[in-house]
Amino acid sequence: MQDIDKNIIKRIHEENLSDPVNERILIAAIICSLAKEFANELVVVGGSAVEFYTAASYMTKDIDFIAKDDFQIAKIMTSLGFSIGEGYTWFHPDTSVVVEFPKPPLLGDVSRLTKVKTEYGVAEIIGVEDIILDRLKGREFWQDNNELPEMMIYSHYDSIDFAYLRKQAEFELIWKKPSLM
């Protein structure tokens, strides 16, 4: 594993006090880049992805990753100064950012990932269509009452593959075809 600057997370935090979204993207990029060294692949999902696609209209304090597997995750996180808490949740003493690794699989199409290049590497974020579907499922099955799917659709209207979105929504049972009557 490449030599890690033990103060990198602290420095990113201090340089981004007024931009917590950028802080999380940079931290995600570092973690993704280190995981790639071990042939592990991480994808940013959940609230972190919603935050990215809504340009911080929705805010979170954590970064959720789906990992291809858990190979070397503990080594990567401890090398960056994170400590593990309950349920595979990682904390860092120099920032309020929490990192979590929900269980795989990734519920989305890996060919639709958004790759955000940073000075610390590339953060891969679940595709906008797939995070919209995730939030629609939350609304349909868990009564999450929010406007996040609409916010993301309005913000990314020109780049959304609506045929894919509709097909997946039908498959996921969250799209009701209009009746013929």
Short mmCIF file of C-alpha atoms in Angstrom, two decimals:
data_model
loop_
_atom_site.label_atom_id
_atom_site.label_comp_id
_atom_site.label_asym_id
_atom_site.label_seq_id
_atom_site.Cartn_x
_atom_site.Cartn_y
_atom_site.Cartn_z
CA MET A 1 0.00 0.00 0.00
CA GLN A 2 1.31 3.43 -0.89
CA ASP A 3 2.72 5.56 1.90
CA ILE A 4 -0.13 7.40 3.58
CA ASP A 5 0.21 10.87 5.00
CA LYS A 6 -1.17 10.29 8.49
CA ASN A 7 -2.57 13.83 8.55
CA ILE A 8 -4.33 13.73 5.18
CA ILE A 9 -7.86 13.44 6.60
CA LYS A 10 -7.21 16.23 9.09
CA ARG A 11 -5.80 18.47 6.33
CA ILE A 12 -8.77 17.79 4.03
CA HIS A 13 -11.12 18.60 6.90
CA GLU A 14 -9.38 21.86 7.75
CA GLU A 15 -9.20 22.96 4.10
CA ASN A 16 -12.91 22.26 3.55
CA LEU A 17 -14.55 23.62 6.70
CA SER A 18 -16.91 25.70 4.56
CA ASP A 19 -17.48 22.93 2.00
CA PRO A 20 -18.41 19.65 3.72
CA VAL A 21 -19.59 18.08 0.45
CA ASN A 22 -16.13 18.53 -1.06
CA GLU A 23 -14.60 17.16 2.14
CA ARG A 24 -16.62 13.95 1.77
CA ILE A 25 -15.83 13.63 -1.95
CA LEU A 26 -12.09 14.00 -1.28
CA ILE A 27 -12.18 11.48 1.58
CA ALA A 28 -14.19 9.09 -0.61
CA ALA A 29 -11.63 9.45 -3.40
CA ILE A 30 -8.75 8.58 -1.08
CA ILE A 31 -10.54 5.51 0.27
CA CYS A 32 -11.58 4.37 -3.25
CA SER A 33 -8.03 4.81 -4.56
CA LEU A 34 -6.50 2.82 -1.71
CA ALA A 35 -9.05 0.03 -2.16
CA LYS A 36 -8.16 -0.23 -5.86
CA GLU A 37 -4.58 -1.06 -4.83
CA PHE A 38 -6.01 -4.29 -3.41
CA ALA A 39 -8.27 -4.92 -6.44
CA ASN A 40 -11.24 -3.97 -4.31
CA GLU A 41 -13.87 -1.69 -5.74
CA LEU A 42 -15.93 0.77 -3.71
CA VAL A 43 -18.98 2.72 -4.78
CA VAL A 44 -20.43 5.68 -2.88
CA VAL A 45 -24.13 5.07 -2.22
CA GLY A 46 -26.92 6.25 0.08
CA GLY A 47 -27.18 9.73 1.51
CA SER A 48 -23.69 10.63 0.32
CA ALA A 49 -24.75 10.00 -3.28
CA VAL A 50 -27.99 11.94 -2.77
CA GLU A 51 -25.99 14.82 -1.34
CA PHE A 52 -23.74 14.80 -4.42
CA TYR A 53 -26.61 14.68 -6.93
CA THR A 54 -28.67 17.36 -5.15
CA ALA A 55 -25.68 19.73 -4.87
CA ALA A 56 -26.03 19.61 -1.08
CA SER A 57 -29.75 20.34 -0.97
CA TYR A 58 -29.75 17.19 1.12
CA MET A 59 -26.92 16.94 3.65
CA THR A 60 -25.46 13.95 5.45
CA LYS A 61 -22.50 13.41 7.75
CA ASP A 62 -21.49 9.99 6.52
CA ILE A 63 -20.05 8.31 3.49
CA ASP A 64 -21.61 4.98 2.61
CA PHE A 65 -19.67 2.57 0.41
CA ILE A 66 -20.67 -0.72 -1.10
CA ALA A 67 -17.47 -2.73 -1.43
CA LYS A 68 -16.90 -5.58 -3.85
CA ASP A 69 -15.68 -7.42 -0.73
CA ASP A 70 -14.24 -6.50 2.64
CA PHE A 71 -10.67 -7.37 1.66
CA GLN A 72 -8.24 -4.93 3.30
CA ILE A 73 -10.93 -2.41 4.29
CA ALA A 74 -9.78 -2.44 7.93
CA LYS A 75 -6.16 -1.93 6.86
CA ILE A 76 -7.10 1.01 4.63
CA MET A 77 -9.28 2.69 7.23
CA THR A 78 -6.80 2.35 10.10
CA SER A 79 -3.96 3.60 7.87
CA LEU A 80 -6.00 6.80 7.42
CA GLY A 81 -6.52 7.19 11.17
CA PHE A 82 -10.09 5.89 11.37
CA SER A 83 -11.27 3.76 14.30
CA ILE A 84 -14.00 1.21 14.09
CA GLY A 85 -17.18 1.53 16.11
CA GLU A 86 -20.25 -0.65 16.23
CA GLY A 87 -21.51 -2.38 13.12
CA TYR A 88 -18.56 -1.64 10.84
CA THR A 89 -18.90 2.12 11.25
CA TRP A 90 -15.63 4.06 11.09
CA PHE A 91 -14.88 7.34 12.90
CA HIS A 92 -11.98 9.77 12.58
CA PRO A 93 -10.90 12.05 15.46
CA ASP A 94 -10.23 15.04 13.18
CA THR A 95 -13.54 15.20 11.33
CA SER A 96 -17.21 14.57 11.95
CA VAL A 97 -17.40 12.38 8.82
CA VAL A 98 -18.46 8.80 9.53
CA VAL A 99 -17.73 6.05 7.02
CA GLU A 100 -19.96 2.99 6.72
CA PHE A 101 -19.84 -0.12 4.58
CA PRO A 102 -23.36 -1.53 4.11
CA LYS A 103 -23.43 -5.12 2.93
CA PRO A 104 -23.17 -5.78 -0.82
CA PRO A 105 -24.37 -6.23 -3.45
CA LEU A 106 -24.53 -2.91 -5.20
CA LEU A 107 -28.13 -2.35 -6.28
CA GLY A 108 -27.33 -0.54 -9.47
CA ASP A 109 -25.63 -0.75 -12.81
CA VAL A 110 -21.84 -0.41 -12.53
CA SER A 111 -21.67 0.92 -16.09
CA ARG A 112 -23.64 3.99 -14.91
CA LEU A 113 -21.29 5.10 -12.11
CA THR A 114 -20.28 8.74 -11.95
CA LYS A 115 -16.53 9.09 -11.59
CA VAL A 116 -15.40 12.21 -9.78
CA LYS A 117 -11.71 12.92 -10.32
CA THR A 118 -9.92 14.69 -7.50
CA GLU A 119 -6.33 15.40 -6.56
CA TYR A 120 -6.51 12.33 -4.29
CA GLY A 121 -7.94 9.89 -6.81
CA VAL A 122 -11.34 9.02 -8.20
CA ALA A 123 -14.53 8.65 -6.19
CA GLU A 124 -17.06 6.39 -7.89
CA ILE A 125 -20.67 7.28 -7.12
CA ILE A 126 -23.73 5.19 -7.90
CA GLY A 127 -25.44 6.42 -11.06
CA VAL A 128 -28.10 9.10 -10.73
CA GLU A 129 -30.84 6.82 -12.08
CA ASP A 130 -30.01 4.13 -9.53
CA ILE A 131 -30.00 6.50 -6.55
CA ILE A 132 -33.32 7.96 -7.75
CA LEU A 133 -34.68 4.40 -7.82
CA ASP A 134 -33.30 3.79 -4.33
CA ARG A 135 -35.10 6.84 -2.96
CA LEU A 136 -38.31 5.93 -4.80
CA LYS A 137 -38.18 2.47 -3.20
CA GLY A 138 -37.77 4.15 0.17
CA ARG A 139 -40.89 6.15 -0.50
CA GLU A 140 -42.86 3.16 -1.79
CA PHE A 141 -41.86 0.53 0.76
CA TRP A 142 -40.65 2.40 3.86
CA GLN A 143 -42.79 5.54 3.76
CA ASP A 144 -39.82 7.89 3.33
CA ASN A 145 -41.72 11.08 2.60
CA ASN A 146 -39.33 13.40 0.84
CA GLU A 147 -38.84 15.10 -2.50
CA LEU A 148 -35.33 13.79 -3.13
CA PRO A 149 -36.17 11.79 -6.28
CA GLU A 150 -37.79 14.86 -7.85
CA MET A 151 -34.88 17.09 -6.82
CA MET A 152 -32.43 14.75 -8.53
CA ILE A 153 -34.61 14.42 -11.63
CA TYR A 154 -34.94 18.20 -11.98
CA SER A 155 -31.22 18.75 -11.38
CA HIS A 156 -30.08 16.10 -13.87
CA TYR A 157 -33.01 16.04 -16.29
CA ASP A 158 -30.89 16.37 -19.44
CA SER A 159 -28.56 13.51 -18.51
CA ILE A 160 -31.03 10.95 -17.12
CA ASP A 161 -31.74 7.82 -19.13
CA PHE A 162 -35.51 7.79 -18.63
CA ALA A 163 -35.96 4.51 -20.53
CA TYR A 164 -33.59 2.79 -18.08
CA LEU A 165 -35.24 4.53 -15.13
CA ARG A 166 -38.73 3.41 -16.21
CA LYS A 167 -37.61 -0.16 -17.00
CA GLN A 168 -35.88 -0.53 -13.63
CA ALA A 169 -38.80 1.08 -11.79
CA GLU A 170 -41.15 -1.47 -13.37
CA PHE A 171 -38.77 -4.29 -12.41
CA GLU A 172 -38.48 -2.97 -8.84
CA LEU A 173 -42.29 -2.68 -8.61
CA ILE A 174 -42.24 1.06 -8.02
CA TRP A 175 -43.63 2.09 -11.42
CA LYS A 176 -47.25 1.53 -11.98
CA LYS A 177 -48.14 1.30 -15.65
CA PRO A 178 -51.18 3.40 -16.52
CA SER A 179 -54.26 1.24 -16.83
CA LEU A 180 -56.01 0.98 -20.16
CA MET A 181 -59.37 1.90 -18.67
#
